[in-house]
JSON list of C-alpha atoms in Angstrom, two decimals:
[
{"chain": "R", "resi": 129, "resn": "MET", "atom": "CA", "xyz": [68.74, 102.55, 112.59]},
{"chain": "R", "resi": 130, "resn": "GLU", "atom": "CA", "xyz": [68.20, 106.05, 114.05]},
{"chain": "R", "resi": 131, "resn": "ARG", "atom": "CA", "xyz": [71.07, 104.97, 116.75]},
{"chain": "R", "resi": 132, "resn": "ALA", "atom": "CA", "xyz": [73.47, 104.33, 114.24]},
{"chain": "R", "resi": 133, "resn": "SER", "atom": "CA", "xyz": [72.62, 107.45, 112.55]},
{"chain": "R", "resi": 134, "resn": "GLN", "atom": "CA", "xyz": [72.74, 109.73, 115.73]},
{"chain": "R", "resi": 135, "resn": "PHE", "atom": "CA", "xyz": [76.28, 107.90, 116.55]},
{"chain": "R", "resi": 136, "resn": "ARG", "atom": "CA", "xyz": [77.55, 108.63, 112.84]},
{"chain": "R", "resi": 137, "resn": "ASP", "atom": "CA", "xyz": [76.63, 112.28, 113.88]},
{"chain": "R", "resi": 138, "resn": "VAL", "atom": "CA", "xyz": [78.69, 112.30, 116.93]},
{"chain": "R", "resi": 139, "resn": "LEU", "atom": "CA", "xyz": [81.58, 110.76, 114.96]},
{"chain": "R", "resi": 140, "resn": "LYS", "atom": "CA", "xyz": [81.55, 113.79, 112.49]},
{"chain": "R", "resi": 141, "resn": "ALA", "atom": "CA", "xyz": [80.61, 116.41, 115.28]},
{"chain": "R", "resi": 142, "resn": "HIS", "atom": "CA", "xyz": [84.19, 115.68, 116.87]},
{"chain": "R", "resi": 143, "resn": "LYS", "atom": "CA", "xyz": [87.72, 116.39, 115.74]},
{"chain": "R", "resi": 144, "resn": "VAL", "atom": "CA", "xyz": [90.55, 114.60, 115.70]},
{"chain": "R", "resi": 145, "resn": "GLY", "atom": "CA", "xyz": [92.11, 117.76, 117.49]},
{"chain": "R", "resi": 146, "resn": "GLU", "atom": "CA", "xyz": [89.93, 117.42, 120.46]},
{"chain": "R", "resi": 147, "resn": "PHE", "atom": "CA", "xyz": [91.35, 113.77, 121.27]},
{"chain": "R", "resi": 148, "resn": "MET", "atom": "CA", "xyz": [95.17, 113.64, 119.53]},
{"chain": "R", "resi": 149, "resn": "THR", "atom": "CA", "xyz": [98.13, 112.96, 121.38]},
{"chain": "R", "resi": 150, "resn": "THR", "atom": "CA", "xyz": [100.02, 116.46, 121.34]},
{"chain": "R", "resi": 151, "resn": "ASN", "atom": "CA", "xyz": [102.96, 115.58, 123.56]},
{"chain": "R", "resi": 152, "resn": "ILE", "atom": "CA", "xyz": [104.79, 113.32, 121.43]},
{"chain": "R", "resi": 153, "resn": "LEU", "atom": "CA", "xyz": [108.07, 112.18, 120.71]},
{"chain": "R", "resi": 154, "resn": "VAL", "atom": "CA", "xyz": [109.67, 112.79, 117.18]},
{"chain": "R", "resi": 155, "resn": "GLY", "atom": "CA", "xyz": [112.72, 111.28, 115.79]},
{"chain": "R", "resi": 156, "resn": "LYS", "atom": "CA", "xyz": [115.23, 111.96, 112.87]},
{"chain": "R", "resi": 157, "resn": "GLU", "atom": "CA", "xyz": [116.28, 109.74, 110.21]},
{"chain": "R", "resi": 158, "resn": "GLU", "atom": "CA", "xyz": [119.37, 109.39, 111.58]},
{"chain": "R", "resi": 159, "resn": "PHE", "atom": "CA", "xyz": [118.44, 107.83, 114.92]},
{"chain": "R", "resi": 160, "resn": "THR", "atom": "CA", "xyz": [119.57, 104.02, 114.77]},
{"chain": "R", "resi": 161, "resn": "LEU", "atom": "CA", "xyz": [116.89, 101.08, 115.31]},
{"chain": "R", "resi": 162, "resn": "SER", "atom": "CA", "xyz": [118.48, 100.03, 118.46]},
{"chain": "R", "resi": 163, "resn": "HIS", "atom": "CA", "xyz": [117.79, 103.48, 119.87]},
{"chain": "R", "resi": 164, "resn": "ILE", "atom": "CA", "xyz": [114.11, 103.59, 118.50]},
{"chain": "R", "resi": 165, "resn": "THR", "atom": "CA", "xyz": [113.91, 100.23, 120.00]},
{"chain": "R", "resi": 166, "resn": "ARG", "atom": "CA", "xyz": [114.95, 101.28, 123.55]},
{"chain": "R", "resi": 167, "resn": "LEU", "atom": "CA", "xyz": [112.29, 104.33, 123.04]},
{"chain": "R", "resi": 168, "resn": "PHE", "atom": "CA", "xyz": [109.57, 102.38, 121.89]},
{"chain": "R", "resi": 169, "resn": "ASN", "atom": "CA", "xyz": [110.54, 99.58, 125.46]},
{"chain": "R", "resi": 170, "resn": "GLU", "atom": "CA", "xyz": [111.21, 102.41, 127.89]},
{"chain": "R", "resi": 171, "resn": "LEU", "atom": "CA", "xyz": [108.38, 104.81, 126.90]},
{"chain": "R", "resi": 172, "resn": "ARG", "atom": "CA", "xyz": [105.69, 101.99, 126.12]},
{"chain": "R", "resi": 173, "resn": "ILE", "atom": "CA", "xyz": [105.20, 103.85, 122.47]},
{"chain": "R", "resi": 174, "resn": "HIS", "atom": "CA", "xyz": [104.59, 102.01, 119.08]},
{"chain": "R", "resi": 175, "resn": "HIS", "atom": "CA", "xyz": [104.98, 105.17, 116.58]},
{"chain": "R", "resi": 176, "resn": "LEU", "atom": "CA", "xyz": [107.83, 107.47, 116.09]},
{"chain": "R", "resi": 177, "resn": "PRO", "atom": "CA", "xyz": [106.86, 110.20, 113.62]},
{"chain": "R", "resi": 178, "resn": "ILE", "atom": "CA", "xyz": [110.35, 111.15, 111.97]},
{"chain": "R", "resi": 179, "resn": "VAL", "atom": "CA", "xyz": [110.61, 114.86, 111.34]},
{"chain": "R", "resi": 180, "resn": "ASN", "atom": "CA", "xyz": [112.96, 116.98, 109.50]},
{"chain": "R", "resi": 181, "resn": "ASP", "atom": "CA", "xyz": [114.49, 120.08, 110.89]},
{"chain": "R", "resi": 182, "resn": "GLU", "atom": "CA", "xyz": [111.20, 122.35, 109.96]},
{"chain": "R", "resi": 183, "resn": "ASN", "atom": "CA", "xyz": [108.92, 119.22, 111.99]},
{"chain": "R", "resi": 184, "resn": "GLN", "atom": "CA", "xyz": [107.79, 118.53, 108.71]},
{"chain": "R", "resi": 185, "resn": "VAL", "atom": "CA", "xyz": [107.14, 114.55, 108.84]},
{"chain": "R", "resi": 186, "resn": "LYS", "atom": "CA", "xyz": [109.42, 112.67, 106.53]},
{"chain": "R", "resi": 187, "resn": "GLY", "atom": "CA", "xyz": [107.91, 109.38, 107.70]},
{"chain": "R", "resi": 188, "resn": "ILE", "atom": "CA", "xyz": [106.80, 107.23, 110.73]},
{"chain": "R", "resi": 189, "resn": "VAL", "atom": "CA", "xyz": [108.64, 104.16, 111.97]},
{"chain": "R", "resi": 190, "resn": "THR", "atom": "CA", "xyz": [106.16, 101.72, 113.84]},
{"chain": "R", "resi": 191, "resn": "ALA", "atom": "CA", "xyz": [106.70, 98.43, 116.15]},
{"chain": "R", "resi": 192, "resn": "ASN", "atom": "CA", "xyz": [105.90, 96.69, 112.95]},
{"chain": "R", "resi": 193, "resn": "ASP", "atom": "CA", "xyz": [108.19, 98.32, 110.77]},
{"chain": "R", "resi": 194, "resn": "LEU", "atom": "CA", "xyz": [111.09, 97.33, 113.42]},
{"chain": "R", "resi": 195, "resn": "LEU", "atom": "CA", "xyz": [109.52, 93.66, 113.71]},
{"chain": "R", "resi": 196, "resn": "ARG", "atom": "CA", "xyz": [109.74, 93.42, 110.19]},
{"chain": "R", "resi": 197, "resn": "LYS", "atom": "CA", "xyz": [113.32, 94.67, 109.55]},
{"chain": "R", "resi": 198, "resn": "PHE", "atom": "CA", "xyz": [114.88, 92.63, 112.59]},
{"chain": "R", "resi": 199, "resn": "SER", "atom": "CA", "xyz": [113.01, 89.44, 111.27]},
{"chain": "R", "resi": 200, "resn": "MET", "atom": "CA", "xyz": [114.69, 90.15, 107.42]},
{"chain": "R", "resi": 201, "resn": "MET", "atom": "CA", "xyz": [117.94, 90.78, 109.40]},
{"chain": "R", "resi": 202, "resn": "MET", "atom": "CA", "xyz": [117.56, 87.28, 111.19]},
{"chain": "R", "resi": 203, "resn": "GLU", "atom": "CA", "xyz": [116.86, 85.64, 107.75]},
{"chain": "R", "resi": 204, "resn": "MET", "atom": "CA", "xyz": [119.90, 86.98, 106.30]},
{"chain": "R", "resi": 205, "resn": "GLY", "atom": "CA", "xyz": [122.00, 85.46, 109.41]},
{"chain": "R", "resi": 206, "resn": "ARG", "atom": "CA", "xyz": [122.58, 88.94, 111.00]},
{"chain": "R", "resi": 207, "resn": "SER", "atom": "CA", "xyz": [121.34, 90.00, 114.39]},
{"chain": "R", "resi": 208, "resn": "PRO", "atom": "CA", "xyz": [120.39, 93.82, 115.40]},
{"chain": "R", "resi": 209, "resn": "GLU", "atom": "CA", "xyz": [123.58, 93.99, 117.16]},
{"chain": "R", "resi": 210, "resn": "SER", "atom": "CA", "xyz": [126.12, 92.65, 114.48]},
{"chain": "R", "resi": 211, "resn": "GLY", "atom": "CA", "xyz": [128.53, 94.88, 113.05]},
{"chain": "R", "resi": 212, "resn": "ASN", "atom": "CA", "xyz": [129.80, 98.14, 113.96]},
{"chain": "R", "resi": 213, "resn": "GLN", "atom": "CA", "xyz": [128.26, 101.10, 114.77]},
{"chain": "R", "resi": 214, "resn": "ASP", "atom": "CA", "xyz": [128.81, 102.49, 111.13]},
{"chain": "R", "resi": 215, "resn": "ASP", "atom": "CA", "xyz": [126.67, 99.31, 110.02]},
{"chain": "R", "resi": 216, "resn": "GLU", "atom": "CA", "xyz": [123.99, 100.14, 112.06]},
{"chain": "R", "resi": 217, "resn": "LEU", "atom": "CA", "xyz": [120.60, 100.49, 110.61]},
{"chain": "R", "resi": 218, "resn": "ILE", "atom": "CA", "xyz": [118.87, 103.94, 110.82]},
{"chain": "R", "resi": 219, "resn": "ALA", "atom": "CA", "xyz": [115.17, 105.01, 111.12]},
{"chain": "R", "resi": 220, "resn": "ALA", "atom": "CA", "xyz": [115.46, 105.82, 107.26]},
{"chain": "R", "resi": 221, "resn": "ASP", "atom": "CA", "xyz": [116.43, 102.47, 106.38]},
{"chain": "R", "resi": 222, "resn": "CYS", "atom": "CA", "xyz": [112.71, 101.30, 107.89]},
{"chain": "R", "resi": 223, "resn": "LEU", "atom": "CA", "xyz": [110.25, 103.93, 108.02]},
{"chain": "R", "resi": 224, "resn": "THR", "atom": "CA", "xyz": [107.29, 104.13, 106.24]},
{"chain": "R", "resi": 225, "resn": "LYS", "atom": "CA", "xyz": [107.86, 107.32, 103.92]},
{"chain": "R", "resi": 226, "resn": "GLU", "atom": "CA", "xyz": [104.18, 107.12, 102.46]},
{"chain": "R", "resi": 227, "resn": "ILE", "atom": "CA", "xyz": [102.12, 108.41, 104.95]},
{"chain": "R", "resi": 228, "resn": "VAL", "atom": "CA", "xyz": [98.56, 108.79, 105.43]},
{"chain": "R", "resi": 229, "resn": "HIS", "atom": "CA", "xyz": [97.89, 111.62, 107.94]},
{"chain": "R", "resi": 230, "resn": "CYS", "atom": "CA", "xyz": [94.85, 113.88, 108.93]},
{"chain": "R", "resi": 231, "resn": "SER", "atom": "CA", "xyz": [94.02, 117.23, 110.51]},
{"chain": "R", "resi": 232, "resn": "PRO", "atom": "CA", "xyz": [92.99, 118.56, 113.57]},
{"chain": "R", "resi": 233, "resn": "GLU", "atom": "CA", "xyz": [89.82, 119.61, 112.14]},
{"chain": "R", "resi": 234, "resn": "ASP", "atom": "CA", "xyz": [89.30, 116.09, 110.27]},
{"chain": "R", "resi": 235, "resn": "SER", "atom": "CA", "xyz": [86.37, 114.31, 112.38]},
{"chain": "R", "resi": 236, "resn": "ILE", "atom": "CA", "xyz": [86.46, 111.41, 113.92]},
{"chain": "R", "resi": 237, "resn": "LEU", "atom": "CA", "xyz": [84.62, 109.63, 111.07]},
{"chain": "R", "resi": 238, "resn": "THR", "atom": "CA", "xyz": [87.68, 110.28, 108.91]},
{"chain": "R", "resi": 239, "resn": "ALA", "atom": "CA", "xyz": [89.87, 108.88, 111.22]},
{"chain": "R", "resi": 240, "resn": "ILE", "atom": "CA", "xyz": [88.03, 105.81, 111.85]},
{"chain": "R", "resi": 241, "resn": "ARG", "atom": "CA", "xyz": [87.64, 105.45, 107.91]},
{"chain": "R", "resi": 242, "resn": "GLU", "atom": "CA", "xyz": [91.54, 105.45, 107.85]},
{"chain": "R", "resi": 243, "resn": "PHE", "atom": "CA", "xyz": [91.68, 102.84, 110.49]},
{"chain": "R", "resi": 244, "resn": "ALA", "atom": "CA", "xyz": [89.41, 100.69, 108.86]},
{"chain": "R", "resi": 245, "resn": "LYS", "atom": "CA", "xyz": [91.51, 100.27, 105.76]},
{"chain": "R", "resi": 246, "resn": "GLY", "atom": "CA", "xyz": [93.64, 98.22, 108.13]},
{"chain": "R", "resi": 247, "resn": "LYS", "atom": "CA", "xyz": [97.07, 99.69, 107.21]},
{"chain": "R", "resi": 248, "resn": "PHE", "atom": "CA", "xyz": [97.27, 102.05, 109.92]},
{"chain": "R", "resi": 249, "resn": "HIS", "atom": "CA", "xyz": [97.19, 102.32, 113.74]},
{"chain": "R", "resi": 250, "resn": "ALA", "atom": "CA", "xyz": [98.66, 105.80, 114.02]},
{"chain": "R", "resi": 251, "resn": "LEU", "atom": "CA", "xyz": [97.69, 109.06, 112.05]},
{"chain": "R", "resi": 252, "resn": "PRO", "atom": "CA", "xyz": [100.26, 112.00, 112.25]},
{"chain": "R", "resi": 253, "resn": "VAL", "atom": "CA", "xyz": [98.00, 115.37, 112.55]},
{"chain": "R", "resi": 254, "resn": "LEU", "atom": "CA", "xyz": [99.44, 117.78, 110.30]},
{"chain": "R", "resi": 255, "resn": "SER", "atom": "CA", "xyz": [98.34, 121.65, 110.29]},
{"chain": "R", "resi": 256, "resn": "ASP", "atom": "CA", "xyz": [100.01, 123.61, 107.16]},
{"chain": "R", "resi": 257, "resn": "GLY", "atom": "CA", "xyz": [102.47, 120.74, 106.73]},
{"chain": "R", "resi": 258, "resn": "GLU", "atom": "CA", "xyz": [103.61, 120.79, 110.17]},
{"chain": "R", "resi": 259, "resn": "LEU", "atom": "CA", "xyz": [103.31, 117.88, 112.93]},
{"chain": "R", "resi": 260, "resn": "VAL", "atom": "CA", "xyz": [101.00, 119.10, 115.55]},
{"chain": "R", "resi": 261, "resn": "GLY", "atom": "CA", "xyz": [100.03, 115.71, 117.20]},
{"chain": "R", "resi": 262, "resn": "ILE", "atom": "CA", "xyz": [99.48, 112.12, 116.41]},
{"chain": "R", "resi": 263, "resn": "PHE", "atom": "CA", "xyz": [95.86, 110.20, 116.67]},
{"chain": "R", "resi": 264, "resn": "THR", "atom": "CA", "xyz": [96.32, 106.51, 117.52]},
{"chain": "R", "resi": 265, "resn": "ALA", "atom": "CA", "xyz": [93.94, 103.53, 117.94]},
{"chain": "R", "resi": 266, "resn": "GLU", "atom": "CA", "xyz": [94.36, 104.23, 121.71]},
{"chain": "R", "resi": 267, "resn": "ASP", "atom": "CA", "xyz": [93.14, 107.85, 121.23]},
{"chain": "R", "resi": 268, "resn": "LEU", "atom": "CA", "xyz": [90.03, 106.83, 119.25]},
{"chain": "R", "resi": 269, "resn": "ILE", "atom": "CA", "xyz": [89.60, 103.97, 122.43]},
{"chain": "R", "resi": 270, "resn": "ARG", "atom": "CA", "xyz": [89.74, 107.15, 124.78]},
{"chain": "R", "resi": 271, "resn": "PHE", "atom": "CA", "xyz": [87.17, 109.29, 122.56]},
{"chain": "R", "resi": 272, "resn": "LEU", "atom": "CA", "xyz": [84.32, 106.16, 122.23]},
{"chain": "R", "resi": 273, "resn": "ASP", "atom": "CA", "xyz": [85.17, 105.61, 126.12]},
{"chain": "R", "resi": 274, "resn": "LYS", "atom": "CA", "xyz": [83.83, 109.35, 127.00]},
{"chain": "R", "resi": 275, "resn": "VAL", "atom": "CA", "xyz": [81.18, 109.55, 124.29]},
{"chain": "R", "resi": 276, "resn": "SER", "atom": "CA", "xyz": [79.27, 106.12, 125.53]},
{"chain": "R", "resi": 277, "resn": "LYS", "atom": "CA", "xyz": [79.49, 107.29, 129.23]}
]
């Protein structure tokens, strides 16, 4: 029991800002889904925060969002490539608008609790309403690896 308490203290002591990814790619609401799919594939990313011109997060597009949208299109008899470019879906058509986020000062434990709710694998990190990073399940694994040594 004491070991669990010590580990909880470690999780509380370390901040999201220490382990978040700061070199992040962001998108705009007008990015096409085919462009986002290409970015995910080429850069091996799974989350794309969508921001406005003031770098404020409008939502996030995830690989799961794309899969759901493409699946719905297929069920309706459309392929992602069908139609002309004017008909092509854009980020605004499938982004998750009600995002859960954290701040650089939040503890790792706070982030774990959000991940444990089971809906998200990435938390945009905001400071004064502005996107400063993203904390992903991969960042959490990197943290756990570091503290377990």
